[in-house]
mmCIF file of C-alpha atoms and ligand atoms in Angstrom:
data_model
loop_
_atom_site.group_PDB
_atom_site.id
_atom_site.type_symbol
_atom_site.label_atom_id
_atom_site.label_comp_id
_atom_site.label_asym_id
_atom_site.label_seq_id
_atom_site.Cartn_x
_atom_site.Cartn_y
_atom_site.Cartn_z
ATOM 1 C CA MET A 1257 0.379 -0.044 0.269
ATOM 2 C CA LYS A 1258 1.811 2.865 -1.093
ATOM 3 C CA ASN A 1259 0.524 6.159 0.672
ATOM 4 C CA ASP A 1260 0.242 9.075 -2.102
ATOM 5 C CA TYR A 1261 1.506 12.720 -0.656
ATOM 6 C CA LYS A 1262 0.638 15.704 -3.812
ATOM 7 C CA HIS A 1263 1.502 19.406 -2.729
ATOM 8 C CA GLU A 1264 -2.776 20.726 -1.713
ATOM 9 C CA ASP A 1265 -2.806 24.687 -3.001
ATOM 10 C CA GLU A 1266 -2.411 25.515 0.757
ATOM 11 C CA PRO A 1267 -1.887 23.855 4.255
ATOM 12 C CA ALA A 1268 -4.923 24.861 6.388
ATOM 13 C CA MET A 1269 -2.084 24.804 9.467
ATOM 14 C CA THR A 1270 1.167 25.909 11.108
ATOM 15 C CA ILE A 1271 3.511 24.108 11.283
ATOM 16 C CA ALA A 1272 5.329 24.693 14.870
ATOM 17 C CA VAL A 1273 6.584 21.839 17.580
ATOM 18 C CA ASP A 1274 4.801 21.680 20.722
ATOM 19 C CA ALA A 1275 5.992 21.506 24.140
ATOM 20 C CA GLY A 1276 5.642 17.608 24.052
ATOM 21 C CA GLY A 1277 7.548 17.275 21.525
ATOM 22 C CA TYR A 1278 4.612 17.067 18.715
ATOM 23 C CA TYR A 1279 4.637 17.937 15.342
ATOM 24 C CA GLY A 1280 0.780 16.958 14.241
ATOM 25 C CA GLU A 1281 0.470 13.352 16.580
ATOM 26 C CA PHE A 1282 4.155 13.007 14.905
ATOM 27 C CA GLY A 1283 7.054 13.467 17.765
ATOM 28 C CA GLY A 1284 6.795 12.662 21.196
ATOM 29 C CA ALA A 1285 9.473 10.984 23.988
ATOM 30 C CA TYR A 1286 9.119 7.558 24.351
ATOM 31 C CA ILE A 1287 11.722 6.387 25.921
ATOM 32 C CA PRO A 1288 12.637 4.207 29.126
ATOM 33 C CA GLU A 1289 12.536 5.309 32.840
ATOM 34 C CA ILE A 1290 15.924 4.818 32.975
ATOM 35 C CA LEU A 1291 16.374 6.802 30.151
ATOM 36 C CA HIS A 1292 14.173 10.103 31.769
ATOM 37 C CA ALA A 1293 16.213 11.513 33.806
ATOM 38 C CA SER A 1294 18.752 12.169 30.917
ATOM 39 C CA VAL A 1295 16.594 13.029 28.137
ATOM 40 C CA GLU A 1296 14.133 14.920 30.762
ATOM 41 C CA ALA A 1297 17.579 17.110 31.877
ATOM 42 C CA LEU A 1298 17.953 18.119 27.591
ATOM 43 C CA ARG A 1299 13.967 18.883 27.267
ATOM 44 C CA VAL A 1300 14.764 22.269 29.959
ATOM 45 C CA THR A 1301 17.858 23.827 28.550
ATOM 46 C CA TYR A 1302 18.089 23.279 25.838
ATOM 47 C CA ARG A 1303 16.201 26.141 24.134
ATOM 48 C CA GLU A 1304 17.486 28.378 26.597
ATOM 49 C CA ALA A 1305 20.970 27.384 25.899
ATOM 50 C CA LEU A 1306 20.425 27.710 22.184
ATOM 51 C CA GLU A 1307 19.202 31.363 23.046
ATOM 52 C CA ASP A 1308 21.836 31.912 25.844
ATOM 53 C CA PRO A 1309 24.207 34.761 23.880
ATOM 54 C CA ALA A 1310 26.676 33.738 25.170
ATOM 55 C CA PHE A 1311 26.825 30.382 23.582
ATOM 56 C CA GLN A 1312 25.569 31.741 20.371
ATOM 57 C CA ARG A 1313 28.736 34.082 19.512
ATOM 58 C CA GLU A 1314 30.916 30.847 20.617
ATOM 59 C CA TYR A 1315 28.884 28.395 18.431
ATOM 60 C CA HIS A 1316 28.768 31.419 16.114
ATOM 61 C CA ALA A 1317 32.078 31.795 15.567
ATOM 62 C CA LEU A 1318 32.758 27.802 14.935
ATOM 63 C CA LEU A 1319 30.935 27.996 11.934
ATOM 64 C CA VAL A 1320 32.926 30.336 10.839
ATOM 65 C CA ASP A 1321 36.223 29.981 11.310
ATOM 66 C CA TYR A 1322 36.078 26.640 11.945
ATOM 67 C CA VAL A 1323 33.362 25.634 9.633
ATOM 68 C CA GLY A 1324 33.944 27.939 6.684
ATOM 69 C CA ARG A 1325 29.829 29.163 6.835
ATOM 70 C CA PRO A 1326 28.415 31.110 5.558
ATOM 71 C CA THR A 1327 28.610 28.463 2.132
ATOM 72 C CA PRO A 1328 27.802 30.252 -0.595
ATOM 73 C CA LEU A 1329 23.963 29.931 -2.562
ATOM 74 C CA TYR A 1330 25.494 29.835 -5.864
ATOM 75 C CA LEU A 1331 23.834 30.185 -8.717
ATOM 76 C CA ALA A 1332 24.386 26.830 -11.453
ATOM 77 C CA ARG A 1333 23.937 28.655 -14.522
ATOM 78 C CA ARG A 1334 23.582 25.731 -16.758
ATOM 79 C CA LEU A 1335 22.262 22.895 -14.534
ATOM 80 C CA SER A 1336 19.344 26.444 -14.432
ATOM 81 C CA ALA A 1337 19.008 26.435 -18.497
ATOM 82 C CA LYS A 1338 18.795 22.563 -18.575
ATOM 83 C CA HIS A 1339 15.890 22.488 -15.781
ATOM 84 C CA GLY A 1340 14.091 26.174 -17.366
ATOM 85 C CA CYS A 1341 14.105 28.357 -13.987
ATOM 86 C CA LYS A 1342 17.187 30.135 -11.549
ATOM 87 C CA ILE A 1343 18.433 27.205 -9.359
ATOM 88 C CA TYR A 1344 20.363 27.951 -6.514
ATOM 89 C CA LEU A 1345 22.828 25.783 -5.141
ATOM 90 C CA LYS A 1346 23.010 26.010 -0.801
ATOM 91 C CA ARG A 1347 27.326 24.430 -0.943
ATOM 92 C CA GLU A 1348 26.601 22.581 2.857
ATOM 93 C CA ASP A 1349 29.298 20.277 0.645
ATOM 94 C CA LEU A 1350 32.188 23.073 1.353
ATOM 95 C CA ASN A 1351 31.301 23.000 5.534
ATOM 96 C CA HIS A 1352 34.487 20.862 6.886
ATOM 97 C CA THR A 1353 34.061 17.746 6.761
ATOM 98 C CA GLY A 1354 31.774 18.109 4.038
ATOM 99 C CA ALA A 1355 28.675 18.251 5.051
ATOM 100 C CA HIS A 1356 26.275 19.861 6.554
ATOM 101 C CA LYS A 1357 26.325 16.900 9.459
ATOM 102 C CA ILE A 1358 29.266 19.065 11.307
ATOM 103 C CA ASN A 1359 26.773 22.503 12.542
ATOM 104 C CA ASN A 1360 24.811 20.040 14.160
ATOM 105 C CA ALA A 1361 28.040 17.963 16.054
ATOM 106 C CA ILE A 1362 29.926 21.100 17.202
ATOM 107 C CA GLY A 1363 26.885 22.804 18.569
ATOM 108 C CA GLN A 1364 25.805 19.361 20.212
ATOM 109 C CA ILE A 1365 29.021 19.569 21.635
ATOM 110 C CA LEU A 1366 28.713 22.922 23.233
ATOM 111 C CA MET A 1367 26.171 22.525 24.394
ATOM 112 C CA ALA A 1368 27.120 19.198 26.615
ATOM 113 C CA ARG A 1369 30.076 20.679 27.625
ATOM 114 C CA ARG A 1370 28.129 23.580 28.786
ATOM 115 C CA ALA A 1371 26.088 20.925 31.475
ATOM 116 C CA GLY A 1372 29.042 19.301 31.883
ATOM 117 C CA LYS A 1373 29.288 16.153 30.666
ATOM 118 C CA THR A 1374 33.013 14.972 29.453
ATOM 119 C CA ARG A 1375 31.613 12.064 27.292
ATOM 120 C CA ILE A 1376 30.283 11.716 24.476
ATOM 121 C CA ILE A 1377 28.815 8.945 22.131
ATOM 122 C CA ALA A 1378 27.342 9.117 18.792
ATOM 123 C CA GLU A 1379 25.641 6.393 16.582
ATOM 124 C CA THR A 1380 26.448 6.426 12.832
ATOM 125 C CA GLY A 1381 25.441 4.201 9.412
ATOM 126 C CA ALA A 1382 27.787 5.147 6.777
ATOM 127 C CA GLY A 1383 30.199 7.214 8.870
ATOM 128 C CA GLN A 1384 29.206 10.567 8.433
ATOM 129 C CA HIS A 1385 28.009 11.358 11.374
ATOM 130 C CA GLY A 1386 30.444 9.146 13.009
ATOM 131 C CA VAL A 1387 33.772 11.668 11.350
ATOM 132 C CA ALA A 1388 31.995 14.570 12.109
ATOM 133 C CA THR A 1389 31.418 14.129 15.934
ATOM 134 C CA ALA A 1390 34.749 12.892 16.480
ATOM 135 C CA THR A 1391 36.079 16.441 14.405
ATOM 136 C CA ALA A 1392 33.910 18.224 16.963
ATOM 137 C CA CYS A 1393 35.336 16.066 19.786
ATOM 138 C CA ALA A 1394 38.995 16.244 18.657
ATOM 139 C CA LEU A 1395 37.966 20.258 19.367
ATOM 140 C CA MET A 1396 36.849 20.731 21.504
ATOM 141 C CA ASP A 1397 39.013 18.431 23.785
ATOM 142 C CA MET A 1398 36.258 14.972 24.403
ATOM 143 C CA GLU A 1399 36.527 11.192 24.626
ATOM 144 C CA CYS A 1400 34.373 9.939 22.098
ATOM 145 C CA VAL A 1401 33.223 6.666 21.384
ATOM 146 C CA VAL A 1402 31.003 5.799 18.109
ATOM 147 C CA TYR A 1403 28.806 2.925 17.113
ATOM 148 C CA MET A 1404 28.669 1.557 13.900
ATOM 149 C CA GLY A 1405 27.525 -1.917 12.623
ATOM 150 C CA LYS A 1406 29.849 -4.322 12.056
ATOM 151 C CA THR A 1407 28.457 -4.330 8.392
ATOM 152 C CA ASP A 1408 29.344 -1.048 8.079
ATOM 153 C CA VAL A 1409 32.545 -1.619 9.361
ATOM 154 C CA GLY A 1410 33.443 -3.371 6.396
ATOM 155 C CA ARG A 1411 32.285 -0.818 3.953
ATOM 156 C CA GLN A 1412 33.238 2.120 5.508
ATOM 157 C CA GLN A 1413 36.490 1.501 6.276
ATOM 158 C CA LEU A 1414 37.526 4.660 4.872
ATOM 159 C CA ASN A 1415 35.476 6.795 7.383
ATOM 160 C CA VAL A 1416 36.487 4.156 10.166
ATOM 161 C CA GLN A 1417 39.801 5.342 10.166
ATOM 162 C CA LYS A 1418 40.016 9.205 10.032
ATOM 163 C CA MET A 1419 37.525 8.406 13.102
ATOM 164 C CA ARG A 1420 40.385 6.349 15.059
ATOM 165 C CA ALA A 1421 42.635 9.303 13.455
ATOM 166 C CA LEU A 1422 41.015 11.825 14.917
ATOM 167 C CA GLY A 1423 41.259 9.674 18.204
ATOM 168 C CA ALA A 1424 37.643 8.589 18.754
ATOM 169 C CA THR A 1425 36.861 5.153 20.476
ATOM 170 C CA VAL A 1426 34.745 2.129 17.326
ATOM 171 C CA VAL A 1427 33.015 0.245 18.496
ATOM 172 C CA PRO A 1428 31.678 -2.869 16.051
ATOM 173 C CA VAL A 1429 28.034 -4.509 16.989
ATOM 174 C CA THR A 1430 27.350 -7.333 16.441
ATOM 175 C CA SER A 1431 23.731 -7.561 17.068
ATOM 176 C CA GLY A 1432 20.313 -7.727 14.769
ATOM 177 C CA ASN A 1433 21.263 -6.604 11.070
ATOM 178 C CA MET A 1434 24.803 -5.166 12.713
ATOM 179 C CA THR A 1435 23.334 -1.602 10.450
ATOM 180 C CA LEU A 1436 22.084 1.601 11.872
ATOM 181 C CA LYS A 1437 19.722 0.676 13.309
ATOM 182 C CA ASP A 1438 21.293 -1.976 16.047
ATOM 183 C CA ALA A 1439 23.887 0.454 16.479
ATOM 184 C CA VAL A 1440 21.173 3.249 17.544
ATOM 185 C CA ASN A 1441 20.148 -0.046 20.089
ATOM 186 C CA GLU A 1442 23.551 0.232 21.566
ATOM 187 C CA ALA A 1443 24.516 3.994 21.906
ATOM 188 C CA ILE A 1444 20.986 3.782 23.669
ATOM 189 C CA ARG A 1445 22.283 0.854 25.973
ATOM 190 C CA ASP A 1446 25.760 2.808 26.449
ATOM 191 C CA TRP A 1447 23.332 6.373 27.778
ATOM 192 C CA CYS A 1448 21.844 4.152 29.504
ATOM 193 C CA CYS A 1449 24.746 3.255 31.971
ATOM 194 C CA HIS A 1450 26.345 7.035 32.051
ATOM 195 C CA PRO A 1451 24.092 9.087 32.343
ATOM 196 C CA ALA A 1452 25.967 11.606 34.044
ATOM 197 C CA THR A 1453 28.791 12.291 31.721
ATOM 198 C CA THR A 1454 27.450 11.814 28.864
ATOM 199 C CA HIS A 1455 25.420 12.952 26.548
ATOM 200 C CA TYR A 1456 24.369 11.366 23.442
ATOM 201 C CA VAL A 1457 24.947 13.067 20.382
ATOM 202 C CA ILE A 1458 22.211 12.228 18.246
ATOM 203 C CA GLY A 1459 22.986 13.046 13.884
ATOM 204 C CA SER A 1460 19.462 13.700 12.752
ATOM 205 C CA THR A 1461 16.181 14.787 13.596
ATOM 206 C CA VAL A 1462 15.144 12.156 14.843
ATOM 207 C CA GLY A 1463 15.136 10.218 18.459
ATOM 208 C CA PRO A 1464 12.740 11.442 21.173
ATOM 209 C CA HIS A 1465 12.312 14.990 21.725
ATOM 210 C CA PRO A 1466 14.546 17.463 22.024
ATOM 211 C CA TYR A 1467 16.384 16.074 19.725
ATOM 212 C CA PRO A 1468 14.433 16.472 15.841
ATOM 213 C CA ASP A 1469 13.036 20.614 17.912
ATOM 214 C CA LEU A 1470 17.426 20.558 18.359
ATOM 215 C CA VAL A 1471 18.569 19.108 15.116
ATOM 216 C CA ALA A 1472 16.512 21.204 13.736
ATOM 217 C CA ARG A 1473 17.435 24.325 15.213
ATOM 218 C CA LEU A 1474 21.444 23.480 14.904
ATOM 219 C CA GLN A 1475 20.696 23.714 11.100
ATOM 220 C CA SER A 1476 18.526 25.667 10.940
ATOM 221 C CA VAL A 1477 21.167 28.182 10.293
ATOM 222 C CA ILE A 1478 21.452 27.222 6.549
ATOM 223 C CA SER A 1479 18.381 29.213 5.634
ATOM 224 C CA GLN A 1480 19.126 31.240 7.732
ATOM 225 C CA GLU A 1481 21.538 32.147 5.645
ATOM 226 C CA ILE A 1482 19.532 31.704 2.333
ATOM 227 C CA LYS A 1483 17.402 34.328 3.970
ATOM 228 C CA GLN A 1484 20.178 36.581 3.830
ATOM 229 C CA GLN A 1485 21.299 35.694 0.329
ATOM 230 C CA LEU A 1486 19.178 35.390 -1.397
ATOM 231 C CA PRO A 1487 18.094 39.800 -1.778
ATOM 232 C CA GLY A 1488 21.113 40.215 -3.518
ATOM 233 C CA LYS A 1489 20.788 38.504 -5.486
ATOM 234 C CA GLU A 1490 17.034 38.309 -6.179
ATOM 235 C CA GLY A 1491 15.548 41.549 -4.744
ATOM 236 C CA ARG A 1492 13.947 39.258 -2.001
ATOM 237 C CA ASP A 1493 14.844 37.165 0.641
ATOM 238 C CA HIS A 1494 12.805 34.118 0.201
ATOM 239 C CA PRO A 1495 12.671 31.298 -3.034
ATOM 240 C CA ASP A 1496 9.699 29.821 -4.667
ATOM 241 C CA TYR A 1497 10.816 26.485 -4.399
ATOM 242 C CA LEU A 1498 13.124 24.626 -1.716
ATOM 243 C CA VAL A 1499 14.672 21.074 -2.574
ATOM 244 C CA ALA A 1500 16.373 19.320 -0.064
ATOM 245 C CA CYS A 1501 16.578 15.064 0.961
ATOM 246 C CA VAL A 1502 15.741 13.597 3.057
ATOM 247 C CA GLY A 1503 17.050 10.292 5.038
ATOM 248 C CA GLY A 1504 16.057 11.297 8.904
ATOM 249 C CA GLY A 1505 15.414 14.795 8.178
ATOM 250 C CA SER A 1506 18.199 16.881 9.343
ATOM 251 C CA ASN A 1507 19.156 19.264 5.688
ATOM 252 C CA SER A 1508 15.851 19.204 4.949
ATOM 253 C CA ALA A 1509 15.233 20.996 7.609
ATOM 254 C CA GLY A 1510 18.379 23.541 8.035
ATOM 255 C CA THR A 1511 16.986 24.268 4.562
ATOM 256 C CA VAL A 1512 13.458 24.259 5.300
ATOM 257 C CA HIS A 1513 13.324 26.111 8.918
ATOM 258 C CA GLU A 1514 12.351 29.756 8.702
ATOM 259 C CA TYR A 1515 10.044 29.057 6.212
ATOM 260 C CA LEU A 1516 7.860 27.153 7.695
ATOM 261 C CA ASN A 1517 4.875 28.459 7.732
ATOM 262 C CA ASP A 1518 5.589 31.149 3.907
ATOM 263 C CA PRO A 1519 2.672 30.140 2.642
ATOM 264 C CA ARG A 1520 5.379 31.078 -0.604
ATOM 265 C CA VAL A 1521 7.179 29.133 -0.580
ATOM 266 C CA LYS A 1522 7.080 24.832 -1.894
ATOM 267 C CA ILE A 1523 8.724 22.267 -0.045
ATOM 268 C CA VAL A 1524 10.410 19.558 -2.770
ATOM 269 C CA LEU A 1525 11.389 15.931 -0.594
ATOM 270 C CA ALA A 1526 13.848 13.691 -2.007
ATOM 271 C CA GLU A 1527 13.416 10.967 -0.678
ATOM 272 C CA ALA A 1528 15.030 7.576 -1.455
ATOM 273 C CA ALA A 1529 13.401 5.283 -3.856
ATOM 274 C CA GLY A 1530 16.118 2.271 -3.983
ATOM 275 C CA LYS A 1531 15.709 -0.051 -7.104
ATOM 276 C CA GLY A 1532 11.915 1.428 -6.775
ATOM 277 C CA ILE A 1533 9.414 2.023 -4.535
ATOM 278 C CA ASP A 1534 7.375 -1.139 -5.300
ATOM 279 C CA SER A 1535 10.628 -3.449 -4.978
ATOM 280 C CA GLY A 1536 10.679 -4.050 -1.763
ATOM 281 C CA GLU A 1537 14.007 -2.828 -1.688
ATOM 282 C CA SER A 1538 13.919 0.491 -1.047
ATOM 283 C CA ALA A 1539 13.611 3.109 2.064
ATOM 284 C CA ALA A 1540 10.919 5.467 0.833
ATOM 285 C CA THR A 1541 9.833 5.624 4.381
ATOM 286 C CA ILE A 1542 7.322 8.347 3.678
ATOM 287 C CA HIS A 1543 5.639 6.809 0.799
ATOM 288 C CA LEU A 1544 5.802 2.680 2.810
ATOM 289 C CA GLY A 1545 5.391 3.601 6.218
ATOM 290 C CA ARG A 1546 2.922 3.938 8.638
ATOM 291 C CA VAL A 1547 2.395 4.785 11.872
ATOM 292 C CA GLY A 1548 4.868 3.447 14.645
ATOM 293 C CA ILE A 1549 7.286 3.848 17.186
ATOM 294 C CA ILE A 1550 10.539 4.006 16.480
ATOM 295 C CA HIS A 1551 14.219 5.206 18.681
ATOM 296 C CA GLY A 1552 12.168 7.396 20.804
ATOM 297 C CA SER A 1553 9.532 9.386 18.088
ATOM 298 C CA LYS A 1554 6.081 8.377 16.890
ATOM 299 C CA THR A 1555 6.406 8.543 12.620
ATOM 300 C CA LEU A 1556 6.144 7.485 9.396
ATOM 301 C CA LEU A 1557 8.103 3.555 9.750
ATOM 302 C CA MET A 1558 8.526 0.953 7.330
ATOM 303 C CA GLN A 1559 7.287 -2.100 9.706
ATOM 304 C CA THR A 1560 5.890 -5.735 8.553
ATOM 305 C CA ALA A 1561 1.554 -5.812 9.318
ATOM 306 C CA ASP A 1562 3.162 -7.392 12.425
ATOM 307 C CA GLY A 1563 4.986 -4.571 13.155
ATOM 308 C CA GLN A 1564 8.867 -5.636 12.720
ATOM 309 C CA VAL A 1565 11.049 -2.393 10.775
ATOM 310 C CA ILE A 1566 11.496 -3.295 7.926
ATOM 311 C CA GLU A 1567 15.443 -3.694 6.154
ATOM 312 C CA PRO A 1568 15.440 -0.220 4.547
ATOM 313 C CA TYR A 1569 17.463 -0.069 1.418
ATOM 314 C CA SER A 1570 19.488 3.007 -0.634
ATOM 315 C CA LEU A 1571 22.744 2.298 -2.678
ATOM 316 C CA SER A 1572 23.569 6.349 -0.534
ATOM 317 C CA ALA A 1573 24.164 5.108 2.983
ATOM 318 C CA GLY A 1574 23.016 7.540 4.023
ATOM 319 C CA LEU A 1575 19.566 7.575 3.428
ATOM 320 C CA ASP A 1576 18.600 4.151 4.510
ATOM 321 C CA TYR A 1577 16.946 4.877 7.603
ATOM 322 C CA PRO A 1578 13.760 3.234 8.153
ATOM 323 C CA GLY A 1579 11.441 6.037 9.780
ATOM 324 C CA VAL A 1580 12.142 9.367 9.673
ATOM 325 C CA GLY A 1581 11.300 12.598 11.622
ATOM 326 C CA PRO A 1582 8.197 13.351 13.123
ATOM 327 C CA LEU A 1583 8.634 17.462 11.611
ATOM 328 C CA HIS A 1584 9.311 15.013 8.276
ATOM 329 C CA ALA A 1585 6.132 13.187 8.441
ATOM 330 C CA CYS A 1586 3.808 16.238 9.791
ATOM 331 C CA MET A 1587 4.509 17.779 6.450
ATOM 332 C CA ALA A 1588 3.935 15.129 4.398
ATOM 333 C CA ARG A 1589 0.887 14.311 6.178
ATOM 334 C CA SER A 1590 -0.697 18.466 6.080
ATOM 335 C CA GLY A 1591 0.914 17.899 2.945
ATOM 336 C CA ARG A 1592 3.480 20.915 2.913
ATOM 337 C CA ALA A 1593 6.025 19.542 1.947
ATOM 338 C CA GLU A 1594 5.463 16.968 -1.802
ATOM 339 C CA VAL A 1595 7.540 14.455 -1.397
ATOM 340 C CA LEU A 1596 9.013 12.764 -4.380
ATOM 341 C CA ALA A 1597 10.996 8.998 -3.839
ATOM 342 C CA ILE A 1598 14.566 8.898 -6.553
ATOM 343 C CA THR A 1599 15.621 5.194 -7.840
ATOM 344 C CA ASP A 1600 19.135 4.313 -7.137
ATOM 345 C CA ASP A 1601 19.392 5.176 -10.948
ATOM 346 C CA GLU A 1602 17.880 7.983 -11.272
ATOM 347 C CA ALA A 1603 20.058 9.420 -8.579
ATOM 348 C CA LEU A 1604 23.366 8.565 -10.481
ATOM 349 C CA GLU A 1605 22.079 9.944 -13.503
ATOM 350 C CA ALA A 1606 21.913 13.904 -11.513
ATOM 351 C CA ALA A 1607 24.907 13.133 -9.804
ATOM 352 C CA LEU A 1608 26.941 13.145 -13.250
ATOM 353 C CA GLU A 1609 23.799 16.104 -15.286
ATOM 354 C CA LEU A 1610 25.931 17.932 -12.064
ATOM 355 C CA THR A 1611 29.667 16.868 -12.014
ATOM 356 C CA ARG A 1612 29.512 17.853 -16.135
ATOM 357 C CA LEU A 1613 27.050 21.129 -15.964
ATOM 358 C CA GLU A 1614 28.833 22.480 -13.570
ATOM 359 C CA GLY A 1615 32.210 20.902 -12.042
ATOM 360 C CA ILE A 1616 30.487 20.168 -8.819
ATOM 361 C CA ILE A 1617 30.369 16.236 -7.644
ATOM 362 C CA PRO A 1618 27.752 15.577 -5.185
ATOM 363 C CA ALA A 1619 27.345 13.317 -2.805
ATOM 364 C CA LEU A 1620 24.612 10.353 -3.814
ATOM 365 C CA GLU A 1621 22.167 12.097 -1.268
ATOM 366 C CA SER A 1622 21.885 15.007 -2.120
ATOM 367 C CA ALA A 1623 22.654 13.648 -5.675
ATOM 368 C CA HIS A 1624 18.598 12.649 -5.055
ATOM 369 C CA ALA A 1625 18.046 15.548 -4.359
ATOM 370 C CA LEU A 1626 19.274 16.827 -7.884
ATOM 371 C CA ALA A 1627 16.704 14.279 -9.106
ATOM 372 C CA ALA A 1628 14.236 16.353 -7.666
ATOM 373 C CA LEU A 1629 14.277 18.931 -10.100
ATOM 374 C CA GLY A 1630 13.551 16.916 -13.338
ATOM 375 C CA LYS A 1631 10.088 15.464 -11.720
ATOM 376 C CA LYS A 1632 9.252 19.177 -11.838
ATOM 377 C CA ARG A 1633 7.536 21.615 -14.141
ATOM 378 C CA PHE A 1634 8.905 25.243 -13.160
ATOM 379 C CA GLY A 1635 8.388 28.478 -14.172
ATOM 380 C CA ALA A 1636 11.082 30.102 -16.354
ATOM 381 C CA GLY A 1637 10.814 32.985 -14.078
ATOM 382 C CA GLU A 1638 10.356 30.970 -10.724
ATOM 383 C CA VAL A 1639 13.355 30.819 -8.109
ATOM 384 C CA VAL A 1640 14.794 27.624 -6.401
ATOM 385 C CA VAL A 1641 17.168 26.905 -4.002
ATOM 386 C CA LEU A 1642 18.060 23.543 -3.506
ATOM 387 C CA CYS A 1643 19.970 22.407 -0.690
ATOM 388 C CA LEU A 1644 23.197 20.163 -1.557
ATOM 389 C CA SER A 1645 23.917 18.277 1.081
ATOM 390 C CA GLY A 1646 27.783 17.029 0.992
ATOM 391 C CA ARG A 1647 30.100 16.528 -1.280
ATOM 392 C CA GLY A 1648 31.065 13.607 -3.408
ATOM 393 C CA ASP A 1649 33.358 12.630 -2.782
ATOM 394 C CA LYS A 1650 32.979 9.679 -0.552
ATOM 395 C CA ASP A 1651 30.618 7.674 -3.421
ATOM 396 C CA MET A 1652 33.563 8.135 -5.910
ATOM 397 C CA ASP A 1653 33.814 4.079 -6.230
ATOM 398 C CA THR A 1654 30.118 4.259 -6.416
ATOM 399 C CA TYR A 1655 30.157 6.708 -9.570
ATOM 400 C CA LEU A 1656 33.306 5.143 -11.222
ATOM 401 C CA GLN A 1657 31.240 1.609 -11.364
ATOM 402 C CA HIS A 1658 28.662 3.976 -12.849
ATOM 403 C CA LEU A 1659 29.725 5.682 -15.361
ATOM 404 C CA PRO A 1660 28.400 5.143 -19.009
ATOM 405 C CA SER A 1661 31.517 3.745 -21.142
HETATM 406 C C1 PLP B 302 24.017 12.173 6.425
HETATM 407 C C2 PLP B 302 23.609 12.284 5.900
HETATM 408 C C3 PLP B 302 22.582 12.728 4.309
HETATM 409 C C4 PLP B 302 21.445 12.390 5.082
HETATM 410 O O1 PLP B 302 20.646 12.616 6.448
HETATM 411 P P1 PLP B 302 20.013 13.510 6.724
HETATM 412 O O2 PLP B 302 19.750 14.107 8.077
HETATM 413 O O3 PLP B 302 18.869 13.970 6.029
HETATM 414 O O4 PLP B 302 20.391 15.373 7.020
HETATM 415 C C5 PLP B 302 21.927 13.897 3.502
HETATM 416 N N1 PLP B 302 23.484 14.123 1.925
HETATM 417 C C6 PLP B 302 24.339 13.831 3.233
HETATM 418 C C7 PLP B 302 25.538 14.505 1.834
HETATM 419 C C8 PLP B 302 24.171 13.347 4.098
HETATM 420 O O5 PLP B 302 25.968 12.733 5.273
#
């Protein structure tokens, strides 16, 4: 059974998180008793920390001098000509470590330090979030332990080596399918044992409240910059469309944050259809998911009839999460966002197209957003801002295998 989410003319509801961490029916904090105190401490302090001028100063100084922000908003002329509109790329690929994930890792570790924590744990699938976290821990002299499924350790050797070089301990997880979901379970187990000293850095807009909102606010620097950069180029501070890919939802949440309730801006999200949404091998959570609870949050989730989590598949390691953030489930269900399912092949083609038209090799995740452009009809004067979430170095083997000879 497929969900059919089409963009309706105007969403009736305002999208916002409530005090319990709900976006409409999605979200909340479904956690074991033993984690209650840690999650609750984070819930009562995160807004205050984020709004403290001293925190903001330190965070933004690091974003500027260490991460390399603001990232450019680049008018991609040849790509625009091909799609018959004006396409701007928000260049998150130019951040230190090559993607948007560092924005969140630095912010959460600063908050952890402020709360007196001395130890950081994280889970990672492809290793991108693990590398971002290990990087920020080296910078801020924090102990770092990264849980990673043994299967992923085997297939992401370069990221494992980077994390170890940065001083992190990488713990291979041998339970379950030995992938991301199992690494999350192991990280939660660790957090339960060390609640006083340890902060758990979640890498996307998933998990129990307040994580989805915390991560969205830390990534919102992306849309704050778009709002500052666009007037100098277009004479207005909003695009007609925002386009981004969705794994757990952090780069897209950051891209839409300042425009969430601005009806002038249409939102297009690209999720991973893998080998096709009917193939049984996909990560198209929003198209295929049903309401369920995963990792502490009520959201759309790929599951069997009796509620077992279905292992997701995408050629792109950063998009194969079986759930999706509650904000995104809400944006889809309410009609605020149009959600397109993009196959591996469509993403590969779009990656090669950007490489050849603009001289930019995108991450395979970001290529899903690029492929969504080809499924839309834009007007000649319309302004589209697309979040180029990361660079393609890590995907070069995949690209070379698929290059037409
Ligand atoms: C991890 C990752 C994603 C997917 O995660 P979100 O939380 O949905 O942003 C997308 N692009 C890149 C480059 C990534 O590393």
